[in-house]
Amino acid sequence: MEKYIERNLTALTSCLEPLPPSLFHSHYRLKSTNMDVLRALTLSLALLPSSVAADQTTTIDPSSNRGTWEGWGTSLAWWAQAFGTRNDLADIFFSTKTTTLNSVTLPGLGLNIVRYNAGATSSKAVNGTSMALPSSMVASRKMQGFWVDWASTSPASASWDWNVDSAQRNMLWKARDRGADTFELFSNSPMWWMCANHNPAGSDDGKSDNLQSWNRQQHAVYMATIAKYAADNWGFAFDSVNPFNEPSAAWWNGKTGTQEGCHFAVATQATVLGILRSELDSRGLKGTAISASDESYYDEAVATFQGLGSTAVGKIGRVNVHGYQYASGARAELFKIVSAAGKKLWQSEYGEGDATGERMVSNMLLDFRWLRPTAWVYWQVLDGGGWGLIDADNDKKSIAGVNQKYFVLAQFARHIKPGMRILDGGSDYSVAAYDAGKKRLVVVAVNWGSAQYLNFEMSKFKTPGVNGATVKRWTTQIGSSGTRYAAATDTKISGTKFWSWFEKGAVQTFEVEGVVL
């Protein structure tokens, strides 16, 4: 289309000068009202192909404040158990340096949030009793636990084995050494011997509590002891502890399960939260927050939060929720009740099997628009079936190709950084963030329609950048292939706005310097 316009406007270039139009990328305006020029311009526009799409404009609101961004992250279970010794993978996920993997050059994501899983399995028999597991359990999803028997609560006793799970711990340290600064400890299931059926995959029917009532305190002791041991011996401290994972779900079935999991009734959750707070405090970890409840769905999270009661809610420092309701669910309602209670909110786990990145970015935009979390965590950065950002087999410990969704996430994670203020991007296809120290505005947008120009209006800012200044931009094409995080410097500020041509399914990130709210 641009070549078409250029051919029809060649005669006009001597009487035109740069200005942002709404229809073409050549950026010209009339210097005079010469009628011949006007006739030529009219004819040129009339000859444009009928398929040219109209522009869209979004106005960014500098007065808005959707929270201070805490970061992007991933859970280490299960992929780090398989690949925890790999420095190149640590560079790829936890730094912003460029790394080559299987002949593909990758811009590091710079994730700063690490979720570490407290395992629930052990091969040690206790008083003649052994762990029970279904044949359906995937080997790579069994995470080794530290408290191997109930004989002693002392972490220095033989009841605890701090040498297990070394690979996941190694990756945690590698992440820390590359700049990760926020650490969460979470549980998929209590230790197997705390479970009613001794099975960390879940109860026999999948929908009843599997934590024995007399072991509720033991589960809290387990989590608090790991947090204390890490602070004393691992060279970092957990910022938060979550004793549950999708507790209201009915799929944690000990007969058919493929991973560790445990159902908790809401009343049981409330009890455990109170005990956990006491156990953390008694170990000098009053500054360690409790997060809860990591429900699968937004609707479940609403029901759980409302059902916990004020005493249990008072023990929570942050609400975590997973994104498995995808495009549905009460995102706005969850934000409303959580913020009214004065709690932070994280999207603490998201994943699906669409390797193109389309579903991921679509649901991420919904999260930014309606859920308004201050952190966003991807579940398995390495996994098969489209779930991983990078395609991998955690059982065979093999890595294949890099999925397009990796580069889609890079458009966000490499630019919206911790400490930035999240702004109202003005539309359901854009996200905006502001760095006050650098006076930098970051905008990420997606074009779902036909190829067109998207315009970004900054007229409400005190200083909307410098007229004529370059706006750096990066582009990734959603799909099975296409442009991957390509940088360009062809975008300029014109007055109070800038714009760019978007192919259908393109994700673009812009960094505008010299902006003052």
Short mmCIF file of C-alpha atoms in Angstrom, two decimals:
data_model
loop_
_atom_site.label_atom_id
_atom_site.label_comp_id
_atom_site.label_asym_id
_atom_site.label_seq_id
_atom_site.Cartn_x
_atom_site.Cartn_y
_atom_site.Cartn_z
CA MET A 1 0.00 0.00 0.00
CA GLU A 2 2.82 2.42 0.83
CA LYS A 3 4.39 2.01 -2.63
CA TYR A 4 0.96 2.62 -4.17
CA ILE A 5 0.60 5.88 -2.25
CA GLU A 6 4.12 6.98 -3.10
CA ARG A 7 3.47 6.51 -6.86
CA ASN A 8 0.31 8.60 -6.71
CA LEU A 9 1.87 11.35 -4.60
CA THR A 10 5.19 11.78 -6.39
CA ALA A 11 4.00 15.01 -7.99
CA LEU A 12 3.02 16.38 -4.61
CA THR A 13 6.26 15.92 -2.66
CA SER A 14 7.57 19.38 -3.57
CA CYS A 15 4.62 21.02 -1.88
CA LEU A 16 4.21 18.72 1.10
CA GLU A 17 5.90 18.55 4.50
CA PRO A 18 5.85 15.99 7.34
CA LEU A 19 2.67 15.63 9.41
CA PRO A 20 0.78 12.61 10.75
CA PRO A 21 -2.19 11.88 8.50
CA SER A 22 -4.84 9.30 9.26
CA LEU A 23 -4.53 7.33 6.05
CA PHE A 24 -0.95 6.83 4.95
CA HIS A 25 2.57 6.27 6.24
CA SER A 26 4.36 8.85 4.07
CA HIS A 27 3.54 11.56 6.64
CA TYR A 28 2.89 14.59 4.44
CA ARG A 29 0.75 17.70 4.63
CA LEU A 30 0.01 20.54 2.20
CA LYS A 31 2.14 23.66 2.27
CA SER A 32 -0.44 25.70 0.34
CA THR A 33 -3.99 25.56 -0.87
CA ASN A 34 -3.00 25.38 -4.52
CA MET A 35 -6.02 23.92 -6.31
CA ASP A 36 -3.94 21.75 -8.62
CA VAL A 37 -2.33 20.17 -5.59
CA LEU A 38 -5.69 19.59 -3.98
CA ARG A 39 -7.02 17.96 -7.12
CA ALA A 40 -3.99 15.67 -7.32
CA LEU A 41 -4.33 14.71 -3.69
CA THR A 42 -8.04 14.03 -4.07
CA LEU A 43 -7.37 11.82 -7.09
CA SER A 44 -4.64 9.95 -5.21
CA LEU A 45 -6.92 9.22 -2.29
CA ALA A 46 -9.71 8.17 -4.64
CA LEU A 47 -7.40 5.62 -6.21
CA LEU A 48 -6.53 3.99 -2.88
CA PRO A 49 -7.52 0.30 -2.67
CA SER A 50 -10.93 -0.15 -1.07
CA SER A 51 -9.45 -2.59 1.47
CA VAL A 52 -7.43 0.10 3.29
CA ALA A 53 -8.55 0.01 6.92
CA ALA A 54 -9.46 3.06 8.95
CA ASP A 55 -7.14 4.15 11.75
CA GLN A 56 -7.83 3.63 15.42
CA THR A 57 -6.71 6.07 18.08
CA THR A 58 -6.28 5.35 21.78
CA THR A 59 -5.74 8.13 24.31
CA ILE A 60 -3.49 7.30 27.24
CA ASP A 61 -4.60 8.69 30.60
CA PRO A 62 -1.72 10.05 32.73
CA SER A 63 -3.99 10.70 35.70
CA SER A 64 -4.79 6.99 36.05
CA ASN A 65 -2.97 4.73 38.46
CA ARG A 66 -3.53 0.97 38.16
CA GLY A 67 -0.85 0.08 40.64
CA THR A 68 2.92 -0.14 40.87
CA TRP A 69 4.21 -3.02 38.80
CA GLU A 70 6.01 -5.74 40.78
CA GLY A 71 7.17 -7.87 37.89
CA TRP A 72 6.97 -10.92 35.65
CA GLY A 73 7.80 -14.44 36.68
CA THR A 74 7.55 -18.19 36.39
CA SER A 75 7.11 -21.23 38.61
CA LEU A 76 10.16 -23.50 38.79
CA ALA A 77 8.18 -26.71 39.17
CA TRP A 78 8.41 -28.68 37.03
CA TRP A 79 10.82 -27.49 34.40
CA ALA A 80 13.65 -26.53 36.75
CA GLN A 81 13.74 -30.05 38.18
CA ALA A 82 14.75 -31.19 34.68
CA PHE A 83 16.92 -28.24 33.59
CA GLY A 84 18.08 -26.63 36.83
CA THR A 85 21.79 -26.82 35.98
CA ARG A 86 21.51 -24.93 32.67
CA ASN A 87 23.15 -21.50 32.72
CA ASP A 88 21.92 -20.67 29.23
CA LEU A 89 18.30 -21.17 30.30
CA ALA A 90 18.86 -19.04 33.38
CA ASP A 91 20.20 -16.30 31.10
CA ILE A 92 17.23 -16.64 28.76
CA PHE A 93 14.56 -16.39 31.44
CA PHE A 94 16.13 -14.27 34.18
CA SER A 95 18.40 -11.81 32.36
CA THR A 96 17.95 -9.49 29.40
CA LYS A 97 21.13 -10.54 27.64
CA THR A 98 20.99 -12.14 24.22
CA THR A 99 21.48 -15.92 24.24
CA THR A 100 21.53 -18.52 21.46
CA LEU A 101 19.52 -21.70 21.98
CA ASN A 102 19.42 -24.39 19.29
CA SER A 103 20.65 -21.83 16.73
CA VAL A 104 17.90 -19.36 17.66
CA THR A 105 18.90 -15.97 19.07
CA LEU A 106 16.74 -15.06 22.05
CA PRO A 107 16.37 -11.74 23.83
CA GLY A 108 16.34 -12.52 27.55
CA LEU A 109 12.99 -12.03 29.26
CA GLY A 110 14.41 -10.60 32.49
CA LEU A 111 11.84 -12.30 34.75
CA ASN A 112 12.25 -11.13 38.34
CA ILE A 113 9.65 -13.26 40.16
CA VAL A 114 10.43 -16.88 41.06
CA ARG A 115 7.86 -19.28 42.51
CA TYR A 116 9.50 -22.23 44.25
CA ASN A 117 7.51 -25.40 44.88
CA ALA A 118 7.72 -27.20 48.23
CA GLY A 119 7.55 -30.82 47.13
CA ALA A 120 5.29 -33.48 48.63
CA THR A 121 6.94 -36.80 47.69
CA SER A 122 9.53 -39.00 49.34
CA SER A 123 10.61 -42.58 48.85
CA LYS A 124 11.23 -43.10 52.55
CA ALA A 125 8.77 -45.41 54.32
CA VAL A 126 7.54 -44.29 57.72
CA ASN A 127 6.72 -46.99 60.31
CA GLY A 128 6.04 -49.45 57.49
CA THR A 129 3.87 -47.00 55.57
CA SER A 130 4.89 -45.78 52.12
CA MET A 131 3.68 -43.10 49.77
CA ALA A 132 0.92 -44.11 47.37
CA LEU A 133 0.87 -42.75 43.82
CA PRO A 134 -1.37 -43.47 40.83
CA SER A 135 0.19 -45.04 37.76
CA SER A 136 -0.94 -41.96 35.87
CA MET A 137 1.47 -39.69 37.78
CA VAL A 138 3.99 -38.09 35.38
CA ALA A 139 7.50 -38.72 36.69
CA SER A 140 8.75 -35.18 36.07
CA ARG A 141 5.87 -33.78 38.12
CA LYS A 142 6.85 -35.52 41.34
CA MET A 143 8.64 -32.96 43.49
CA GLN A 144 10.76 -34.19 46.38
CA GLY A 145 9.84 -32.94 49.82
CA PHE A 146 12.18 -32.05 52.68
CA TRP A 147 10.23 -33.39 55.68
CA VAL A 148 10.57 -37.10 55.11
CA ASP A 149 8.92 -38.37 58.32
CA TRP A 150 6.91 -37.04 61.22
CA ALA A 151 9.29 -38.08 64.01
CA SER A 152 10.66 -34.56 64.57
CA THR A 153 9.84 -30.97 63.66
CA SER A 154 13.47 -29.93 64.11
CA PRO A 155 15.04 -29.05 60.74
CA ALA A 156 18.37 -30.29 62.07
CA SER A 157 17.04 -33.80 62.74
CA ALA A 158 17.11 -36.87 60.51
CA SER A 159 13.43 -36.25 59.77
CA TRP A 160 14.48 -33.57 57.32
CA ASP A 161 16.58 -34.02 54.17
CA TRP A 162 17.81 -30.69 52.82
CA ASN A 163 19.82 -32.27 50.01
CA VAL A 164 16.81 -33.24 47.89
CA ASP A 165 15.41 -31.12 45.07
CA SER A 166 18.82 -29.69 44.23
CA ALA A 167 18.01 -28.89 40.58
CA GLN A 168 15.03 -26.65 41.36
CA ARG A 169 17.07 -24.93 44.05
CA ASN A 170 20.03 -24.45 41.70
CA MET A 171 17.83 -22.67 39.17
CA LEU A 172 16.46 -20.47 41.94
CA TRP A 173 20.00 -19.41 42.82
CA LYS A 174 20.84 -18.80 39.18
CA ALA A 175 17.75 -16.62 38.89
CA ARG A 176 18.76 -14.67 42.00
CA ASP A 177 22.28 -14.14 40.67
CA ARG A 178 20.85 -12.71 37.44
CA GLY A 179 18.64 -10.18 39.15
CA ALA A 180 15.48 -11.98 40.27
CA ASP A 181 14.42 -10.24 43.47
CA THR A 182 10.99 -11.58 44.43
CA PHE A 183 10.59 -15.14 45.71
CA GLU A 184 7.48 -17.08 46.64
CA LEU A 185 7.22 -20.48 48.28
CA PHE A 186 4.12 -22.47 47.35
CA SER A 187 2.67 -25.93 47.88
CA ASN A 188 0.77 -28.15 45.48
CA SER A 189 0.14 -30.76 48.17
CA PRO A 190 1.15 -31.38 51.78
CA MET A 191 3.80 -34.05 52.34
CA TRP A 192 2.41 -37.44 51.41
CA TRP A 193 2.32 -38.69 55.00
CA MET A 194 0.05 -35.79 55.97
CA CYS A 195 -2.54 -36.89 53.41
CA ALA A 196 -5.55 -39.05 54.34
CA ASN A 197 -4.73 -41.62 51.66
CA HIS A 198 -0.95 -41.03 51.74
CA ASN A 199 -1.27 -39.87 48.14
CA PRO A 200 0.00 -36.38 47.16
CA ALA A 201 -1.93 -36.55 43.86
CA GLY A 202 -5.19 -35.94 45.71
CA SER A 203 -8.07 -37.57 47.53
CA ASP A 204 -9.74 -40.67 46.16
CA ASP A 205 -12.71 -38.68 44.82
CA GLY A 206 -10.81 -35.49 43.97
CA LYS A 207 -13.21 -33.20 45.80
CA SER A 208 -12.74 -33.88 49.48
CA ASP A 209 -10.03 -32.59 51.79
CA ASN A 210 -6.97 -34.81 51.65
CA LEU A 211 -5.02 -33.12 54.46
CA GLN A 212 -5.73 -34.98 57.67
CA SER A 213 -7.28 -32.65 60.24
CA TRP A 214 -4.58 -33.45 62.80
CA ASN A 215 -1.91 -32.51 60.24
CA ARG A 216 -3.15 -29.01 59.48
CA GLN A 217 -0.59 -27.56 61.83
CA GLN A 218 2.08 -29.89 60.44
CA HIS A 219 1.48 -28.52 56.96
CA ALA A 220 1.93 -24.99 58.28
CA VAL A 221 5.06 -26.09 60.16
CA TYR A 222 6.43 -27.58 56.93
CA MET A 223 5.98 -24.37 54.95
CA ALA A 224 7.26 -22.10 57.72
CA THR A 225 10.30 -24.30 58.36
CA ILE A 226 11.33 -24.19 54.68
CA ALA A 227 10.95 -20.41 54.66
CA LYS A 228 13.11 -20.10 57.79
CA TYR A 229 15.73 -22.55 56.54
CA ALA A 230 16.00 -20.65 53.24
CA ALA A 231 16.50 -17.34 55.04
CA ASP A 232 19.25 -18.86 57.20
CA ASN A 233 21.01 -21.08 54.65
CA TRP A 234 20.07 -20.37 51.04
CA GLY A 235 21.21 -16.79 50.65
CA PHE A 236 17.80 -15.22 50.15
CA ALA A 237 14.44 -14.95 51.88
CA PHE A 238 11.01 -15.84 50.58
CA ASP A 239 8.87 -12.74 50.30
CA SER A 240 5.66 -14.74 50.51
CA VAL A 241 4.36 -18.22 51.30
CA ASN A 242 1.26 -19.84 49.81
CA PRO A 243 0.11 -23.14 51.37
CA PHE A 244 -2.42 -23.97 48.61
CA ASN A 245 -2.68 -24.47 44.88
CA GLU A 246 -6.10 -24.44 43.22
CA PRO A 247 -7.67 -25.69 46.46
CA SER A 248 -11.31 -25.57 45.35
CA ALA A 249 -10.66 -27.68 42.26
CA ALA A 250 -12.26 -31.12 42.04
CA TRP A 251 -9.62 -32.61 39.76
CA TRP A 252 -6.99 -33.50 42.40
CA ASN A 253 -7.80 -37.18 42.16
CA GLY A 254 -5.48 -39.68 43.77
CA LYS A 255 -6.58 -42.44 41.41
CA THR A 256 -6.16 -40.63 38.09
CA GLY A 257 -4.00 -37.59 38.85
CA THR A 258 -0.90 -36.69 36.85
CA GLN A 259 0.66 -34.27 39.32
CA GLU A 260 0.66 -33.27 42.98
CA GLY A 261 -2.52 -31.58 44.19
CA CYS A 262 -4.86 -31.29 47.14
CA HIS A 263 -8.42 -30.08 47.62
CA PHE A 264 -9.05 -27.77 50.59
CA ALA A 265 -12.51 -26.66 51.66
CA VAL A 266 -12.72 -22.92 52.26
CA ALA A 267 -13.17 -23.45 55.98
CA THR A 268 -10.03 -25.60 56.05
CA GLN A 269 -8.13 -22.91 54.17
CA ALA A 270 -9.14 -20.36 56.78
CA THR A 271 -7.87 -22.60 59.58
CA VAL A 272 -4.53 -23.31 57.88
CA LEU A 273 -3.96 -19.61 57.14
CA GLY A 274 -4.26 -18.73 60.80
CA ILE A 275 -1.89 -21.50 61.85
CA LEU A 276 0.64 -20.59 59.15
CA ARG A 277 0.72 -16.98 60.30
CA SER A 278 1.54 -18.10 63.82
CA GLU A 279 4.22 -20.53 62.65
CA LEU A 280 5.92 -17.88 60.50
CA ASP A 281 5.80 -15.32 63.30
CA SER A 282 7.24 -17.74 65.83
CA ARG A 283 10.27 -18.22 63.58
CA GLY A 284 10.94 -14.50 63.27
CA LEU A 285 9.31 -14.23 59.84
CA LYS A 286 6.69 -11.60 60.61
CA GLY A 287 7.70 -9.74 57.46
CA THR A 288 6.99 -12.76 55.25
CA ALA A 289 3.58 -12.33 53.68
CA ILE A 290 1.01 -15.07 53.21
CA SER A 291 -0.58 -15.23 49.77
CA ALA A 292 -3.75 -17.16 49.01
CA SER A 293 -5.47 -19.00 47.58
CA ASP A 294 -4.24 -19.53 44.01
CA GLU A 295 -7.66 -20.61 42.82
CA SER A 296 -7.93 -21.85 39.21
CA TYR A 297 -10.73 -19.49 38.20
CA TYR A 298 -11.62 -15.86 38.91
CA ASP A 299 -15.11 -16.92 39.98
CA GLU A 300 -13.67 -19.41 42.46
CA ALA A 301 -11.30 -16.77 43.77
CA VAL A 302 -14.22 -14.43 44.44
CA ALA A 303 -16.17 -17.13 46.28
CA THR A 304 -13.15 -18.24 48.32
CA PHE A 305 -12.15 -14.73 49.32
CA GLN A 306 -15.69 -13.91 50.39
CA GLY A 307 -15.97 -17.20 52.29
CA LEU A 308 -12.72 -17.05 54.26
CA GLY A 309 -14.01 -14.63 56.83
CA SER A 310 -12.42 -11.44 58.13
CA THR A 311 -10.04 -13.20 60.53
CA ALA A 312 -8.44 -15.33 57.81
CA VAL A 313 -8.45 -12.47 55.31
CA GLY A 314 -6.56 -10.45 57.89
CA LYS A 315 -3.74 -13.01 57.73
CA ILE A 316 -3.35 -12.59 53.96
CA GLY A 317 -0.98 -10.05 52.52
CA ARG A 318 -1.85 -10.72 48.89
CA VAL A 319 -4.43 -12.58 46.83
CA ASN A 320 -3.11 -14.89 44.12
CA VAL A 321 -5.28 -16.16 41.29
CA HIS A 322 -4.68 -18.36 38.26
CA GLY A 323 -5.83 -17.52 34.76
CA TYR A 324 -7.46 -20.81 33.73
CA GLN A 325 -10.87 -19.28 33.23
CA TYR A 326 -9.21 -17.57 30.30
CA ALA A 327 -11.57 -15.09 28.57
CA SER A 328 -14.39 -15.65 31.05
CA GLY A 329 -14.84 -14.96 34.73
CA ALA A 330 -15.31 -12.16 37.22
CA ARG A 331 -12.00 -10.35 36.84
CA ALA A 332 -13.43 -6.95 37.69
CA GLU A 333 -15.35 -8.26 40.70
CA LEU A 334 -12.25 -9.95 42.09
CA PHE A 335 -10.25 -6.74 41.78
CA LYS A 336 -13.06 -4.80 43.43
CA ILE A 337 -13.33 -6.93 46.55
CA VAL A 338 -9.59 -7.50 46.93
CA SER A 339 -8.71 -3.81 46.57
CA ALA A 340 -11.53 -2.85 48.94
CA ALA A 341 -9.89 -5.10 51.53
CA GLY A 342 -6.56 -3.35 50.98
CA LYS A 343 -4.84 -6.39 49.48
CA LYS A 344 -2.51 -6.74 46.53
CA LEU A 345 -3.50 -8.99 43.63
CA TRP A 346 -1.31 -11.18 41.42
CA GLN A 347 -2.01 -13.24 38.35
CA SER A 348 0.22 -15.93 39.82
CA GLU A 349 -0.15 -18.64 37.19
CA TYR A 350 -1.17 -18.70 33.56
CA GLY A 351 -0.66 -21.26 30.81
CA GLU A 352 -2.31 -22.95 27.81
CA GLY A 353 -1.38 -24.93 24.72
CA ASP A 354 -1.47 -22.17 22.10
CA ALA A 355 2.13 -21.82 20.92
CA THR A 356 1.29 -18.81 18.73
CA GLY A 357 0.85 -16.46 21.67
CA GLU A 358 -2.61 -15.34 20.58
CA ARG A 359 -4.52 -16.71 23.56
CA MET A 360 -1.84 -15.61 25.98
CA VAL A 361 -1.78 -11.98 24.90
CA SER A 362 -5.56 -11.85 24.55
CA ASN A 363 -6.04 -12.98 28.13
CA MET A 364 -3.16 -10.86 29.38
CA LEU A 365 -4.86 -7.77 27.95
CA LEU A 366 -8.06 -8.76 29.74
CA ASP A 367 -6.05 -9.09 32.94
CA PHE A 368 -4.53 -5.63 32.59
CA ARG A 369 -7.88 -4.12 31.72
CA TRP A 370 -10.13 -5.75 34.33
CA LEU A 371 -8.16 -7.79 36.87
CA ARG A 372 -5.50 -5.13 37.35
CA PRO A 373 -2.80 -7.34 38.92
CA THR A 374 0.58 -5.95 39.92
CA ALA A 375 2.44 -9.07 38.73
CA TRP A 376 1.96 -11.70 36.03
CA VAL A 377 3.48 -15.18 36.22
CA TYR A 378 3.70 -17.79 33.46
CA TRP A 379 3.39 -21.40 34.59
CA GLN A 380 5.83 -23.53 32.56
CA VAL A 381 8.37 -21.64 30.47
CA LEU A 382 9.64 -25.05 29.29
CA ASP A 383 7.02 -27.65 28.37
CA GLY A 384 5.47 -29.50 25.44
CA GLY A 385 2.20 -29.25 23.57
CA GLY A 386 2.39 -25.50 23.15
CA TRP A 387 2.34 -24.89 26.90
CA GLY A 388 5.96 -23.85 27.12
CA LEU A 389 7.38 -20.60 25.86
CA ILE A 390 10.04 -22.97 24.61
CA ASP A 391 9.00 -26.45 23.51
CA ALA A 392 10.57 -29.08 25.76
CA ASP A 393 10.08 -32.55 27.22
CA ASN A 394 10.71 -32.40 30.96
CA ASP A 395 10.83 -36.19 31.26
CA LYS A 396 13.28 -36.74 28.43
CA LYS A 397 15.10 -33.51 29.34
CA SER A 398 15.14 -32.42 25.72
CA ILE A 399 14.52 -29.01 24.17
CA ALA A 400 13.11 -28.41 20.70
CA GLY A 401 11.98 -25.15 19.12
CA VAL A 402 11.16 -21.72 20.51
CA ASN A 403 7.46 -20.92 20.33
CA GLN A 404 6.23 -17.60 19.01
CA LYS A 405 4.60 -16.92 22.39
CA TYR A 406 8.10 -16.47 23.85
CA PHE A 407 8.60 -13.37 21.73
CA VAL A 408 5.07 -12.15 22.44
CA LEU A 409 5.85 -12.21 26.16
CA ALA A 410 9.16 -10.45 25.49
CA GLN A 411 7.17 -7.49 24.12
CA PHE A 412 5.81 -6.98 27.64
CA ALA A 413 8.37 -8.39 30.08
CA ARG A 414 11.41 -6.61 28.64
CA HIS A 415 9.77 -3.20 28.80
CA ILE A 416 7.18 -3.00 31.58
CA LYS A 417 9.55 -3.20 34.52
CA PRO A 418 9.15 -3.36 38.31
CA GLY A 419 8.46 0.02 39.86
CA MET A 420 6.59 1.38 36.85
CA ARG A 421 3.14 2.87 37.29
CA ILE A 422 0.52 1.08 35.24
CA LEU A 423 -1.69 3.55 33.38
CA ASP A 424 -4.99 3.24 31.58
CA GLY A 425 -3.95 2.54 28.00
CA GLY A 426 -7.29 3.89 26.78
CA SER A 427 -8.48 0.76 24.99
CA ASP A 428 -8.86 -2.99 25.27
CA TYR A 429 -5.95 -3.55 22.88
CA SER A 430 -3.26 -1.51 24.64
CA VAL A 431 -1.34 -1.39 27.91
CA ALA A 432 0.64 1.59 29.17
CA ALA A 433 3.25 1.96 31.92
CA TYR A 434 5.30 4.92 33.13
CA ASP A 435 8.82 5.12 34.57
CA ALA A 436 8.98 8.37 36.56
CA GLY A 437 12.74 8.22 37.07
CA LYS A 438 13.51 7.84 33.37
CA LYS A 439 10.51 9.91 32.22
CA ARG A 440 9.68 7.04 29.90
CA LEU A 441 6.27 5.94 28.68
CA VAL A 442 5.91 2.33 27.53
CA VAL A 443 2.97 1.31 25.37
CA VAL A 444 2.25 -2.24 24.20
CA ALA A 445 -0.56 -2.76 21.70
CA VAL A 446 -2.06 -5.55 19.61
CA ASN A 447 -3.93 -5.22 16.34
CA TRP A 448 -6.70 -7.79 16.11
CA GLY A 449 -8.32 -6.35 12.98
CA SER A 450 -7.17 -5.92 9.41
CA ALA A 451 -3.81 -4.26 8.79
CA GLN A 452 -4.05 -0.61 9.77
CA TYR A 453 -2.45 2.32 11.54
CA LEU A 454 -2.86 2.58 15.29
CA ASN A 455 -2.48 6.06 16.72
CA PHE A 456 -1.47 6.83 20.30
CA GLU A 457 -2.60 10.16 21.68
CA MET A 458 -0.66 11.77 24.57
CA SER A 459 -2.36 15.17 24.69
CA LYS A 460 -3.34 14.74 28.34
CA PHE A 461 0.30 14.51 29.49
CA LYS A 462 2.02 17.58 30.92
CA THR A 463 4.91 16.89 28.56
CA PRO A 464 4.09 14.37 25.79
CA GLY A 465 7.68 13.82 24.79
CA VAL A 466 9.59 15.98 22.29
CA ASN A 467 8.05 16.80 18.94
CA GLY A 468 9.99 15.01 16.20
CA ALA A 469 11.80 12.69 18.61
CA THR A 470 12.28 9.04 17.72
CA VAL A 471 10.06 6.48 19.42
CA LYS A 472 11.79 3.12 19.67
CA ARG A 473 9.57 0.20 18.77
CA TRP A 474 9.67 -3.60 18.66
CA THR A 475 7.37 -5.96 16.76
CA THR A 476 6.33 -9.61 17.05
CA GLN A 477 3.83 -11.32 14.78
CA ILE A 478 1.36 -13.65 16.48
CA GLY A 479 1.25 -17.01 14.71
CA SER A 480 3.26 -20.11 14.01
CA SER A 481 5.98 -17.99 12.41
CA GLY A 482 6.73 -14.42 11.44
CA THR A 483 8.52 -11.40 12.85
CA ARG A 484 10.16 -12.03 16.19
CA TYR A 485 10.89 -9.05 18.43
CA ALA A 486 12.26 -6.90 15.59
CA ALA A 487 13.49 -3.45 16.58
CA ALA A 488 12.88 -0.30 14.52
CA THR A 489 13.46 3.45 14.84
CA ASP A 490 11.12 4.74 12.14
CA THR A 491 8.44 6.15 14.44
CA LYS A 492 8.40 9.83 15.44
CA ILE A 493 6.42 11.96 17.84
CA SER A 494 4.28 14.47 15.97
CA GLY A 495 2.77 17.04 18.24
CA THR A 496 1.07 15.04 20.97
CA LYS A 497 0.86 11.66 19.28
CA PHE A 498 2.65 8.94 17.40
CA TRP A 499 1.45 6.07 15.28
CA SER A 500 2.58 2.92 13.52
CA TRP A 501 1.44 0.49 10.87
CA PHE A 502 0.24 -2.83 12.33
CA GLU A 503 -0.25 -6.01 10.38
CA LYS A 504 -3.13 -8.14 11.58
CA GLY A 505 -2.00 -10.01 14.69
CA ALA A 506 1.02 -7.79 15.28
CA VAL A 507 2.16 -6.90 18.79
CA GLN A 508 4.20 -3.73 19.07
CA THR A 509 5.99 -2.11 22.00
CA PHE A 510 6.90 1.58 22.07
CA GLU A 511 9.23 3.50 24.36
CA VAL A 512 8.60 7.24 24.44
CA GLU A 513 11.26 9.32 26.18
CA GLY A 514 10.95 12.72 27.85
CA VAL A 515 7.37 12.21 29.01
CA VAL A 516 6.04 13.95 32.13
CA LEU A 517 2.71 13.02 33.66
#
